Amino acid sequence: MLSDILIGLGALGLILLGMDWLSKGLKAAAGRALMQFLERSTQKSWQGLLFGTAATVAVQSSTVITVTTIGFVNAGILSLQNAAFVIYGSNVGTSLTGWFVALVGMQFKIDALAMPLIGVGALLKLFAKSARRQGFGEALVGFGLFFLGLAYLKDSFDTVFVDIEFSLLSELGVWGLLLGVLIGTLLTVVMQASIAVLALVITATSTGVIPLSVAAAFVIGANLGTTSTAIISTLAATAKAKRLAMLHVIFNVVTGVVAIIILTPLLWLISLLQNALFHDPNPALSLALFHTLFNILGVLLMWPLTSRLVLFLNSRFRAQKAGQLRVLDASSLSIPAVAIKTLSMESLRVGQLISGQALLLSQGKTLSSQSIEQIRQLQSEISHYLTLLGKSQLTEQESQALNELIKNQLRLEMTLQLLPELAEQAERDPQAFVPEQALWQQLSSAHWPDAAQQIRSCYRDLMRQRQKLKEQLYLLVLTERLSNDSGGDQLLRFAELRRFNQQLTRAMLALAKLHGPQPAPQTSAVNHKEISHAS
């Protein structure tokens, strides 16, 4: 008895581990391609629904799809409207996985299939040279572990739980069903994987341990439990992430309440369908069909309401502090390509805030100590996420992008440290930064990457103006209208200013390149060199 219980726990561990490896492997194999596919293929509601369904079936985790979708919304790849249907699709995809468990896991000797998958996947993971093939190998190992865990779980239920009277829950009527919903919810919250709970319940139903009505209540609870991940992941998240999490909760709660209300007629309809289609009705198939029907019903109910719901949610969570990240949170790290995009967006915002402080100096105003502290806080948080991203499995291209992000964050840090010195110059000469006003104005309000060419042109004009001022300084010293000491001090201030402008402009142009499509290539190489060597 004890050994069978331990085997059951081990089987559950194999299922959870398999799902984790499967999702990580597929994300590593897909990477930027997934992001590009999303941008092209979720413009319409039905496309988002199909993508969410297919992705959940492939990854075997609605949790992963939910967290990844939050990252895509943060990065601006998906609108809240389109992301809503990806979330709806992930729920439908979870129910299709139930069919897979019921048809394959309960009807065939799946452990015979599991071992070859683990073997082939391990070979790819260990010996493949490309990160994409290694990711695919990791996914195969995860798939195999999932199958293996399912086989052991079925054997465990056959011996351990056969004497437990779950039928007592059905005798309690509505209260018994609500208790079943609660148990299903708690199991999903603990495991953080509704598919694992679904596999558990379908296995128990197929072996006759749990009556169909009680198992249906467990499945409704598992559906509700998936929202816990979205809620937890947005506790310290962006406003966009909180809106999508709220939408996910509303959808699952509405679907769950409707499913509880129509549970009895829905099970009756399923019984009729099974009797008509199969000679020998199967409880596992009945449960899979129930799960699919109530999720599809939920989509049909929410589809006409989604536009108004999105409008309502867009008016929520608007209050954000200036020093708070706006598009970057933990969900962004789910796919490195998304993390790179959101990190570049946040770093560009830091550059704009620094430019805004410099612009204040050029207008005769003083630095805001509160704003400087907020910028430092943003820099610290960005640095934290850069460190986390560096611990992820990255492709060569993603590693290069990460290095570029770190380099430009250091450039921004340099300009932030130069601001107090510029403030001292402004105190001595309120007109010192008049030539810089145009550039700083553009940098503080630019729309990237469209403004890149205009920024380069403005920077060149500024360098020409500064060169003329330096030549005038040389002439003043030469004609003894300015002492060597004063001239040297002025030249040093020119050098500090040039370094500030150069590092700030180079950083923001490089970050814009990471953020999105670039202007024509024939200008970019020349201009980057020009900024590098201008004086």
Coordinates of C-alpha atoms in Angstrom, one line a residue:
M1 CA 0.0 0.0 0.0
L2 CA 2.7 2.5 1.0
S3 CA 4.9 1.6 -1.9
D4 CA 1.9 2.2 -4.3
I5 CA 1.2 5.6 -2.7
L6 CA 4.9 6.5 -3.2
I7 CA 4.7 5.3 -6.8
G8 CA 1.6 7.5 -7.3
L9 CA 3.5 10.6 -6.0
G10 CA 6.5 9.8 -8.2
A11 CA 4.2 9.4 -11.2
L12 CA 2.7 12.9 -10.4
G13 CA 6.2 14.2 -10.2
L14 CA 7.1 12.7 -13.6
I15 CA 4.0 14.4 -15.1
L16 CA 4.9 17.8 -13.7
L17 CA 8.6 17.5 -14.6
G18 CA 7.6 16.3 -18.1
M19 CA 5.3 19.3 -18.6
D20 CA 8.0 21.7 -17.4
W21 CA 10.6 20.2 -19.8
L22 CA 8.2 20.1 -22.7
S23 CA 7.2 23.8 -22.3
K24 CA 10.8 25.0 -21.8
G25 CA 12.0 22.9 -24.8
L26 CA 9.4 24.2 -27.1
K27 CA 10.0 27.8 -26.1
A28 CA 13.7 27.3 -26.7
A29 CA 13.0 25.8 -30.1
A30 CA 10.4 28.5 -31.1
G31 CA 11.9 31.6 -29.6
R32 CA 11.8 34.7 -31.9
A33 CA 9.9 32.7 -34.6
L34 CA 7.0 32.4 -32.2
M35 CA 7.0 36.1 -31.5
Q36 CA 7.0 36.9 -35.3
F37 CA 4.3 34.3 -35.9
L38 CA 2.1 35.9 -33.2
E39 CA 2.5 39.4 -34.7
R40 CA 1.3 38.1 -38.1
S41 CA -1.3 35.5 -37.1
T42 CA -3.4 36.9 -34.3
Q43 CA -4.9 40.0 -35.9
K44 CA -8.4 38.5 -35.9
S45 CA -10.3 37.0 -33.0
W46 CA -10.6 33.5 -34.5
Q47 CA -6.8 33.5 -35.3
G48 CA -6.0 34.2 -31.6
L49 CA -8.4 31.5 -30.5
L50 CA -6.8 28.9 -32.8
F51 CA -3.3 30.0 -31.8
G52 CA -4.1 29.7 -28.1
T53 CA -5.7 26.3 -28.6
A54 CA -2.8 24.9 -30.8
A55 CA -0.1 26.4 -28.5
T56 CA -1.6 24.9 -25.4
V57 CA -1.9 21.4 -27.0
A58 CA 1.8 21.7 -28.1
V59 CA 3.2 23.0 -24.9
Q60 CA 0.9 21.0 -22.6
S61 CA 0.4 23.9 -20.2
S62 CA -2.2 26.6 -20.3
T63 CA -0.1 28.3 -17.5
V64 CA 2.9 28.7 -19.8
I65 CA 0.7 30.1 -22.5
T66 CA -1.0 32.5 -20.1
V67 CA 2.3 33.9 -18.7
T68 CA 3.8 34.1 -22.2
T69 CA 0.8 35.9 -23.5
I70 CA 1.1 38.5 -20.6
G71 CA 4.7 39.0 -21.8
F72 CA 3.6 39.5 -25.4
V73 CA 1.0 42.1 -24.2
N74 CA 3.6 44.0 -22.2
A75 CA 5.9 44.1 -25.3
G76 CA 3.2 45.5 -27.5
I77 CA 3.2 42.4 -29.7
L78 CA -0.4 41.6 -28.8
S79 CA -3.3 44.0 -28.0
L80 CA -5.5 43.2 -25.0
Q81 CA -8.3 42.3 -27.4
N82 CA -6.3 39.8 -29.4
A83 CA -4.7 38.4 -26.2
A84 CA -8.1 37.7 -24.8
F85 CA -8.9 35.2 -27.5
V86 CA -5.4 33.6 -27.1
I87 CA -6.4 33.0 -23.4
Y88 CA -9.8 31.6 -24.5
G89 CA -8.0 29.3 -26.8
S90 CA -5.7 28.1 -24.1
N91 CA -8.7 26.9 -22.1
V92 CA -10.0 25.0 -25.1
G93 CA -6.5 23.6 -25.7
T94 CA -6.4 22.3 -22.2
S95 CA -9.7 20.4 -22.8
L96 CA -8.2 18.9 -26.0
T97 CA -5.3 17.6 -24.0
G98 CA -8.0 15.8 -21.9
W99 CA -9.0 13.9 -25.1
F100 CA -5.4 12.9 -25.7
V101 CA -5.2 11.5 -22.1
A102 CA -8.5 9.7 -22.5
L103 CA -7.9 8.2 -25.9
V104 CA -4.2 7.5 -25.8
G105 CA -3.3 7.4 -22.1
M106 CA -6.1 5.1 -21.1
Q107 CA -6.4 2.9 -24.2
F108 CA -2.8 2.0 -25.0
K109 CA 0.4 0.9 -23.2
I110 CA 1.9 4.4 -23.4
D111 CA 5.0 3.6 -21.4
A112 CA 6.2 1.6 -24.4
L113 CA 6.1 4.9 -26.4
A114 CA 7.6 7.0 -23.6
M115 CA 11.0 5.3 -23.5
P116 CA 11.9 5.8 -27.2
L117 CA 10.8 9.5 -26.9
I118 CA 13.1 10.0 -23.9
G119 CA 16.0 8.3 -25.6
V120 CA 15.7 10.3 -28.9
G121 CA 15.2 13.5 -27.0
A122 CA 18.2 12.9 -24.7
L123 CA 20.4 12.4 -27.7
L124 CA 19.3 15.6 -29.3
K125 CA 19.6 17.5 -26.0
L126 CA 23.1 16.3 -25.3
F127 CA 24.7 16.2 -28.8
A128 CA 22.8 18.6 -31.0
K129 CA 24.8 21.8 -31.8
S130 CA 22.0 24.3 -32.4
A131 CA 20.0 25.6 -29.5
R132 CA 16.8 25.0 -31.4
R133 CA 17.5 21.3 -31.8
Q134 CA 18.5 21.0 -28.2
G135 CA 15.2 22.6 -27.2
F136 CA 13.3 20.2 -29.4
G137 CA 15.2 17.3 -27.7
E138 CA 14.3 18.7 -24.3
A139 CA 10.6 18.8 -25.4
L140 CA 10.7 15.2 -26.5
V141 CA 12.2 14.1 -23.1
G142 CA 9.4 16.1 -21.4
F143 CA 6.7 14.4 -23.6
G144 CA 8.2 11.0 -22.8
L145 CA 8.2 11.7 -19.0
F146 CA 4.6 12.9 -19.2
F147 CA 3.6 9.6 -20.8
L148 CA 5.7 7.6 -18.3
G149 CA 4.1 9.4 -15.4
L150 CA 0.6 8.8 -16.8
A151 CA 1.3 5.1 -17.0
Y152 CA 2.5 4.8 -13.4
L153 CA -0.4 7.0 -12.2
K154 CA -2.9 4.7 -13.8
D155 CA -1.4 1.6 -12.1
S156 CA -1.3 3.5 -8.7
F157 CA -5.0 4.4 -8.9
D158 CA -5.9 0.8 -9.7
T159 CA -4.5 -0.4 -6.3
V160 CA -4.5 2.6 -3.9
F161 CA -7.6 4.6 -4.3
V162 CA -10.1 1.9 -5.3
D163 CA -11.6 1.7 -1.8
I164 CA -12.1 5.4 -1.3
E165 CA -15.8 6.4 -1.4
F166 CA -15.7 9.5 -3.7
S167 CA -19.4 8.7 -4.5
L168 CA -20.3 10.3 -1.1
L169 CA -19.7 13.7 -2.7
S170 CA -22.4 13.1 -5.3
E171 CA -24.8 12.1 -2.6
L172 CA -24.4 15.5 -1.0
G173 CA -26.0 17.1 -4.0
V174 CA -25.1 20.7 -4.8
W175 CA -22.8 21.0 -1.8
G176 CA -20.9 17.9 -2.8
L177 CA -20.4 19.3 -6.3
L178 CA -19.2 22.7 -4.9
L179 CA -16.8 20.8 -2.6
G180 CA -15.5 18.9 -5.7
V181 CA -15.0 22.3 -7.4
L182 CA -13.0 23.5 -4.4
I183 CA -10.8 20.4 -4.3
G184 CA -10.1 20.7 -8.0
T185 CA -9.2 24.4 -7.6
L186 CA -6.9 23.7 -4.7
L187 CA -5.1 20.9 -6.5
T188 CA -4.5 23.2 -9.5
V189 CA -3.2 26.0 -7.2
V190 CA -0.8 23.6 -5.5
M191 CA 0.4 21.9 -8.7
Q192 CA 0.3 25.0 -10.9
A193 CA -0.8 22.8 -13.7
S194 CA -4.4 22.2 -14.6
I195 CA -3.4 19.6 -17.2
A196 CA -1.8 17.5 -14.5
V197 CA -5.0 17.7 -12.4
L198 CA -7.0 16.8 -15.5
A199 CA -4.8 13.7 -16.1
L200 CA -5.2 12.8 -12.5
V201 CA -9.0 13.1 -12.6
I202 CA -9.4 11.3 -16.0
T203 CA -7.2 8.5 -14.7
A204 CA -9.3 8.2 -11.5
T205 CA -12.6 8.2 -13.6
S206 CA -11.4 5.6 -16.0
T207 CA -10.6 3.2 -13.1
G208 CA -14.0 3.8 -11.5
V209 CA -12.6 5.6 -8.4
I210 CA -14.5 8.8 -9.0
P211 CA -18.1 9.1 -10.3
L212 CA -18.5 11.2 -13.5
S213 CA -20.5 14.0 -11.8
V214 CA -17.9 14.5 -9.1
A215 CA -15.1 14.3 -11.7
A216 CA -16.8 17.0 -13.7
A217 CA -16.9 19.2 -10.6
F218 CA -13.1 18.6 -10.1
V219 CA -12.5 19.6 -13.8
I220 CA -14.5 22.9 -13.3
G221 CA -12.3 23.6 -10.2
A222 CA -9.2 22.9 -12.2
N223 CA -10.3 25.4 -14.8
L224 CA -10.8 28.0 -12.0
G225 CA -7.4 27.1 -10.4
T226 CA -5.5 28.1 -13.6
T227 CA -6.3 31.8 -12.8
S228 CA -4.1 31.6 -9.7
T229 CA -1.0 31.6 -11.9
A230 CA -2.1 34.7 -13.7
I231 CA -3.0 36.5 -10.4
I232 CA 0.4 35.5 -8.8
S233 CA 2.4 36.6 -11.8
T234 CA 0.8 40.1 -11.8
L235 CA 1.2 40.9 -8.1
A236 CA 4.2 43.1 -9.0
A237 CA 3.5 43.4 -12.7
T238 CA 2.6 46.1 -15.2
A239 CA -0.8 47.6 -15.7
K240 CA -1.2 45.6 -19.0
A241 CA -0.4 42.4 -17.3
K242 CA -3.0 43.1 -14.5
R243 CA -5.7 43.8 -17.1
L244 CA -5.1 40.5 -18.9
A245 CA -5.0 38.6 -15.6
M246 CA -8.3 40.2 -14.7
L247 CA -9.8 39.2 -18.0
H248 CA -8.6 35.6 -17.5
V249 CA -10.2 35.4 -14.1
I250 CA -13.5 36.8 -15.4
F251 CA -13.6 34.3 -18.3
N252 CA -12.8 31.3 -16.1
V253 CA -15.3 32.3 -13.4
V254 CA -18.1 33.0 -15.9
T255 CA -17.4 29.7 -17.6
G256 CA -17.2 27.8 -14.3
V257 CA -20.5 29.2 -12.9
V258 CA -22.3 28.4 -16.1
A259 CA -20.9 24.9 -16.1
I260 CA -22.0 24.3 -12.5
I261 CA -25.5 25.6 -13.3
I262 CA -26.0 23.3 -16.4
L263 CA -23.9 20.4 -15.1
T264 CA -26.8 17.9 -14.9
P265 CA -28.3 18.6 -18.4
L266 CA -24.8 18.8 -19.9
L267 CA -23.9 15.3 -18.5
W268 CA -27.3 14.0 -19.8
L269 CA -26.5 15.3 -23.3
I270 CA -23.0 13.8 -23.2
S271 CA -24.6 10.4 -22.2
L272 CA -26.9 10.6 -25.2
L273 CA -24.0 11.4 -27.5
Q274 CA -21.9 8.6 -26.1
N275 CA -24.7 6.0 -26.5
A276 CA -25.3 7.2 -30.0
L277 CA -21.6 7.1 -31.0
F278 CA -20.1 4.2 -29.0
H279 CA -21.4 0.7 -28.2
D280 CA -19.5 0.8 -24.8
P281 CA -19.6 4.3 -23.2
N282 CA -16.3 5.3 -21.6
P283 CA -16.3 7.6 -18.5
A284 CA -12.9 9.1 -19.4
L285 CA -14.2 10.1 -22.8
S286 CA -17.4 11.5 -21.2
L287 CA -15.3 13.7 -19.0
A288 CA -13.1 14.9 -21.8
L289 CA -16.2 15.7 -23.8
F290 CA -17.7 17.6 -20.9
H291 CA -14.5 19.6 -20.4
T292 CA -14.5 20.6 -24.1
L293 CA -18.2 21.5 -24.3
F294 CA -18.2 23.8 -21.3
N295 CA -15.0 25.6 -22.5
I296 CA -16.5 26.1 -25.9
L297 CA -19.7 27.3 -24.3
G298 CA -17.6 29.8 -22.3
V299 CA -16.0 31.1 -25.5
L300 CA -19.4 31.5 -27.2
L301 CA -20.7 33.4 -24.1
M302 CA -17.7 35.7 -23.8
W303 CA -17.1 36.4 -27.5
P304 CA -19.8 39.1 -28.0
L305 CA -18.9 40.6 -24.6
T306 CA -15.1 40.8 -25.1
S307 CA -14.9 44.3 -26.8
R308 CA -16.8 45.9 -23.9
L309 CA -14.9 44.0 -21.3
V310 CA -11.6 45.2 -22.9
L311 CA -12.8 48.8 -22.9
F312 CA -13.7 48.4 -19.2
L313 CA -10.3 46.9 -18.3
N314 CA -8.4 49.5 -20.3
S315 CA -9.8 52.1 -17.9
R316 CA -8.4 50.2 -14.9
F317 CA -4.9 50.1 -13.3
R318 CA -3.9 53.4 -14.8
A319 CA -2.1 54.9 -11.8
Q320 CA 1.6 54.1 -12.2
K321 CA 4.6 55.8 -10.6
A322 CA 7.2 57.4 -12.8
G323 CA 9.8 55.1 -11.3
Q324 CA 7.9 52.0 -12.0
L325 CA 8.5 49.6 -15.0
R326 CA 5.7 49.8 -17.5
V327 CA 6.3 47.0 -20.0
L328 CA 8.7 44.7 -18.2
D329 CA 7.9 42.1 -15.6
A330 CA 8.7 38.4 -14.8
S331 CA 6.3 37.3 -17.6
S332 CA 8.6 38.9 -20.2
L333 CA 11.4 36.4 -19.3
S334 CA 9.2 33.5 -20.5
I335 CA 10.6 34.0 -24.0
P336 CA 14.1 35.7 -24.3
A337 CA 13.1 37.5 -27.6
V338 CA 10.2 39.1 -25.7
A339 CA 12.5 40.0 -22.8
I340 CA 15.0 41.7 -25.1
K341 CA 12.2 43.7 -26.7
T342 CA 10.7 44.9 -23.4
L343 CA 14.2 45.6 -21.9
S344 CA 15.0 47.8 -24.8
M345 CA 11.7 49.6 -24.4
E346 CA 12.3 50.3 -20.7
S347 CA 15.9 51.4 -21.4
L348 CA 14.7 53.8 -24.1
R349 CA 12.3 55.2 -21.5
V350 CA 15.3 55.7 -19.1
G351 CA 17.1 57.6 -21.9
Q352 CA 14.1 59.8 -22.5
L353 CA 13.8 60.6 -18.8
I354 CA 17.6 61.5 -18.7
S355 CA 17.1 63.7 -21.9
G356 CA 14.1 65.4 -20.1
Q357 CA 16.3 66.3 -17.1
A358 CA 19.0 67.7 -19.5
L359 CA 16.3 69.7 -21.3
L360 CA 15.3 71.3 -18.0
L361 CA 18.9 72.5 -17.5
S362 CA 18.9 74.0 -21.0
Q363 CA 15.8 76.0 -20.0
G364 CA 17.3 77.5 -16.9
K365 CA 15.6 75.1 -14.5
T366 CA 17.2 72.8 -11.9
L367 CA 17.4 69.0 -11.7
S368 CA 14.6 67.2 -9.9
S369 CA 16.1 65.1 -7.2
Q370 CA 13.0 63.0 -7.1
S371 CA 13.1 62.3 -10.8
I372 CA 16.8 61.4 -10.6
E373 CA 16.0 58.9 -7.9
Q374 CA 13.2 57.4 -10.0
I375 CA 15.6 57.0 -12.9
R376 CA 18.1 55.3 -10.6
Q377 CA 15.4 52.9 -9.4
L378 CA 14.4 52.1 -13.0
Q379 CA 18.1 51.4 -13.8
S380 CA 18.4 49.1 -10.8
E381 CA 15.3 47.1 -11.9
I382 CA 16.4 46.8 -15.5
S383 CA 19.8 45.6 -14.3
H384 CA 18.0 42.9 -12.2
Y385 CA 16.1 41.6 -15.2
L386 CA 19.3 41.7 -17.3
T387 CA 20.9 39.4 -14.8
L388 CA 17.9 37.1 -14.8
L389 CA 17.9 37.0 -18.6
G390 CA 21.6 36.2 -18.6
K391 CA 20.8 33.0 -16.6
S392 CA 18.3 31.8 -19.3
Q393 CA 19.1 29.5 -22.2
L394 CA 19.9 31.9 -25.1
T395 CA 20.7 31.5 -28.7
E396 CA 23.9 33.2 -30.1
Q397 CA 21.8 36.0 -31.5
E398 CA 20.0 36.5 -28.2
S399 CA 23.3 36.5 -26.3
Q400 CA 24.6 39.3 -28.6
A401 CA 21.4 41.3 -28.0
L402 CA 21.9 40.9 -24.3
N403 CA 25.5 42.2 -24.5
E404 CA 24.2 45.1 -26.5
L405 CA 21.6 45.9 -23.9
I406 CA 24.2 45.8 -21.1
K407 CA 26.6 48.0 -23.0
N408 CA 23.9 50.6 -23.6
Q409 CA 22.7 50.5 -20.0
L410 CA 26.2 51.4 -19.0
R411 CA 26.2 54.3 -21.5
L412 CA 22.9 55.5 -19.9
E413 CA 24.5 55.1 -16.4
M414 CA 27.4 57.3 -17.6
T415 CA 25.1 60.1 -18.7
L416 CA 23.1 59.9 -15.5
Q417 CA 26.4 60.4 -13.5
L418 CA 27.3 63.4 -15.8
L419 CA 24.0 65.2 -15.1
P420 CA 25.2 66.8 -11.8
E421 CA 28.3 68.2 -13.6
L422 CA 26.1 69.6 -16.3
A423 CA 23.9 71.2 -13.6
E424 CA 27.0 73.0 -12.2
Q425 CA 27.8 74.3 -15.7
A426 CA 24.2 75.6 -16.0
E427 CA 24.6 77.4 -12.7
R428 CA 27.7 79.2 -14.0
D429 CA 26.2 80.0 -17.4
P430 CA 22.4 79.6 -17.9
Q431 CA 22.8 79.9 -21.7
A432 CA 25.5 77.1 -21.9
F433 CA 23.1 74.5 -23.3
V434 CA 21.0 76.5 -25.7
P435 CA 22.6 74.6 -28.8
E436 CA 21.6 71.3 -27.2
Q437 CA 17.9 72.1 -26.7
A438 CA 16.8 70.8 -30.1
L439 CA 18.5 67.4 -29.7
W440 CA 17.4 66.9 -26.1
Q441 CA 13.9 67.9 -27.0
Q442 CA 13.8 65.2 -29.7
L443 CA 15.4 62.6 -27.6
S444 CA 13.0 63.1 -24.7
S445 CA 9.9 62.8 -26.9
A446 CA 11.0 60.6 -29.8
H447 CA 8.8 57.8 -31.3
W448 CA 11.2 55.0 -31.9
P449 CA 12.4 53.7 -34.3
D450 CA 10.8 56.2 -36.7
A451 CA 12.7 59.2 -35.2
A452 CA 16.2 57.6 -35.6
Q453 CA 17.0 59.4 -38.9
Q454 CA 15.9 62.8 -37.5
I455 CA 17.9 62.3 -34.3
R456 CA 21.1 61.5 -36.3
S457 CA 20.6 64.7 -38.4
C458 CA 20.0 66.8 -35.3
Y459 CA 23.1 65.3 -33.7
R460 CA 25.2 66.2 -36.7
D461 CA 23.9 69.8 -36.7
L462 CA 24.8 70.1 -33.0
M463 CA 28.3 68.8 -33.5
R464 CA 28.9 71.4 -36.2
Q465 CA 27.6 74.2 -33.9
R466 CA 29.9 72.9 -31.1
Q467 CA 32.9 72.8 -33.4
K468 CA 32.4 76.5 -34.3
L469 CA 32.1 77.4 -30.6
K470 CA 35.4 75.5 -30.0
E471 CA 37.1 77.4 -32.8
Q472 CA 35.8 80.7 -31.3
L473 CA 37.3 79.6 -28.0
Y474 CA 40.7 79.0 -29.6
L475 CA 40.6 82.4 -31.2
L476 CA 39.8 84.1 -27.8
V477 CA 42.8 82.4 -26.2
L478 CA 45.0 83.2 -29.2
T479 CA 44.1 86.9 -29.0
E480 CA 44.6 86.9 -25.2
R481 CA 41.0 87.9 -24.6
L482 CA 40.7 84.7 -22.5
S483 CA 43.4 83.2 -20.3
N484 CA 44.8 79.7 -20.8
D485 CA 43.3 78.6 -17.5
S486 CA 39.9 79.8 -18.4
G487 CA 40.1 78.4 -21.9
G488 CA 41.2 75.0 -20.6
D489 CA 38.4 75.0 -18.1
Q490 CA 35.9 75.9 -20.9
L491 CA 37.3 73.2 -23.2
L492 CA 37.0 70.6 -20.4
R493 CA 33.3 71.5 -20.0
F494 CA 32.9 71.2 -23.8
A495 CA 34.4 67.7 -23.5
E496 CA 32.0 66.7 -20.7
L497 CA 29.1 67.9 -22.7
R498 CA 30.2 66.1 -25.9
R499 CA 30.7 62.9 -24.0
F500 CA 27.1 63.2 -22.5
N501 CA 25.6 63.9 -25.9
Q502 CA 27.5 61.2 -27.6
Q503 CA 26.8 58.4 -25.1
L504 CA 23.1 59.3 -24.7
T505 CA 22.5 59.5 -28.5
R506 CA 24.5 56.3 -29.2
A507 CA 22.7 54.4 -26.5
M508 CA 19.2 55.4 -27.6
L509 CA 19.9 54.7 -31.3
A510 CA 21.3 51.3 -30.4
L511 CA 18.3 50.5 -28.2
A512 CA 15.9 51.6 -30.9
K513 CA 17.6 49.1 -33.2
L514 CA 16.9 46.3 -30.7
H515 CA 13.4 47.6 -30.2
G516 CA 12.1 47.5 -33.8
P517 CA 12.7 47.8 -37.6
Q518 CA 15.4 50.2 -38.6
P519 CA 15.8 53.0 -41.2
A520 CA 17.5 52.3 -44.5
P521 CA 20.9 50.5 -43.9
Q522 CA 22.9 52.8 -46.2
T523 CA 22.6 55.6 -43.7
S524 CA 22.9 53.8 -40.4
A525 CA 26.5 52.6 -40.7
V526 CA 27.8 56.0 -41.7
N527 CA 25.9 57.8 -39.0
H528 CA 26.9 55.4 -36.3
K529 CA 30.6 56.0 -37.2
E530 CA 29.9 59.7 -37.3
I531 CA 28.5 59.8 -33.8
S532 CA 31.4 57.6 -32.6
H533 CA 34.1 60.0 -33.9
A534 CA 32.4 63.4 -33.8
S535 CA 34.0 66.1 -31.7

